[in-house]
Coordinates of C-alpha atoms in Angstrom, one line a residue:
M1 CA 16.4 48.4 15.1
T2 CA 15.2 45.3 16.8
L3 CA 16.0 41.8 15.4
L4 CA 13.5 39.1 16.4
V5 CA 14.8 35.6 16.1
T6 CA 12.4 32.7 16.4
Q7 CA 12.9 29.0 16.2
A8 CA 10.8 27.2 13.7
V9 CA 8.7 24.4 15.2
S10 CA 7.9 21.5 13.0
T11 CA 4.4 20.1 13.2
T12 CA 5.5 17.0 11.4
P13 CA 5.9 14.1 13.7
R14 CA 9.4 12.8 14.1
I15 CA 10.0 9.3 12.9
S16 CA 12.9 7.2 14.2
P17 CA 15.3 6.0 11.5
E18 CA 14.3 2.4 12.2
A19 CA 10.6 3.2 11.7
R20 CA 11.4 5.3 8.6
E21 CA 13.0 2.3 7.0
T22 CA 9.9 0.2 7.5
S23 CA 7.2 2.8 7.2
L24 CA 5.0 2.9 4.2
D25 CA 4.1 5.7 1.9
L26 CA 1.0 4.0 0.4
T27 CA -1.4 1.1 1.0
V28 CA -3.3 0.0 -2.1
I29 CA -6.5 -1.9 -1.4
I30 CA -8.1 -3.7 -4.4
P31 CA -11.4 -5.5 -4.0
A32 CA -11.5 -8.5 -6.3
Q33 CA -13.5 -11.6 -6.9
D34 CA -12.6 -14.2 -9.6
E35 CA -10.1 -11.7 -11.0
A36 CA -7.0 -13.9 -11.3
P37 CA -6.4 -13.1 -15.1
N38 CA -6.7 -9.4 -14.5
L39 CA -4.6 -9.3 -11.3
A40 CA -1.9 -11.2 -13.2
I41 CA -1.7 -8.2 -15.6
L42 CA -2.4 -5.4 -13.1
L43 CA -0.2 -6.3 -10.1
P44 CA 3.2 -6.6 -11.9
E45 CA 2.5 -3.2 -13.6
L46 CA 1.4 -1.6 -10.4
A47 CA 4.4 -2.9 -8.5
A48 CA 6.8 -1.7 -11.2
I49 CA 5.3 1.8 -11.2
L50 CA 5.4 2.1 -7.4
Q51 CA 9.0 0.9 -7.4
R52 CA 10.1 3.3 -10.2
Q53 CA 8.5 6.1 -8.2
R54 CA 10.3 4.9 -5.1
I55 CA 7.0 4.7 -3.2
R56 CA 7.2 2.3 -0.2
S57 CA 3.9 0.5 -0.4
E58 CA 1.9 -2.6 0.3
I59 CA -0.9 -4.1 -1.8
F60 CA -3.9 -5.8 -0.3
I61 CA -6.4 -7.8 -2.3
V62 CA -9.7 -8.1 -0.6
T63 CA -12.0 -10.9 -1.7
P64 CA -15.3 -12.1 -0.4
V65 CA -14.5 -15.7 -0.8
A66 CA -11.3 -17.7 -0.6
D67 CA -10.7 -17.9 -4.4
E68 CA -7.6 -20.0 -5.0
A69 CA -6.8 -18.6 -8.4
T70 CA -7.2 -14.9 -7.2
T71 CA -5.1 -15.7 -4.1
E72 CA -2.3 -17.2 -6.2
A73 CA -2.2 -14.4 -8.7
A74 CA -2.0 -11.8 -5.8
R75 CA 0.6 -13.6 -3.9
A76 CA 2.8 -14.2 -7.0
T77 CA 3.5 -10.5 -7.0
G78 CA 3.8 -10.1 -3.2
A79 CA 0.4 -8.8 -2.6
R80 CA -1.4 -9.8 0.6
V81 CA -4.8 -11.4 0.4
M82 CA -7.6 -10.8 2.9
V83 CA -10.9 -12.6 2.9
Q84 CA -13.8 -10.3 3.7
A85 CA -15.5 -11.5 6.9
A86 CA -18.8 -9.7 6.5
R87 CA -20.7 -8.7 3.4
G88 CA -20.1 -5.0 2.5
Y89 CA -22.5 -2.4 1.1
G90 CA -22.5 -1.3 -2.5

């Protein structure tokens, strides 16, 4: 009887402990224009769900114009705001 022993090789990239602590599981990108009232409702709920599920995440709000109310609503919950540089399709 022959016993064949092989070593399993992982195809998963190895992540250093330092990078693992700062790496993200999910990036949420939300296009929005003049959506401050809706973001004020959505973002706290979304952040709570992600936290309950222990999903390390970041939230980006992409807006075509620098809308102060939308920016404030997003930043109040820790979301990052990006102003779209070029007009998109759709």
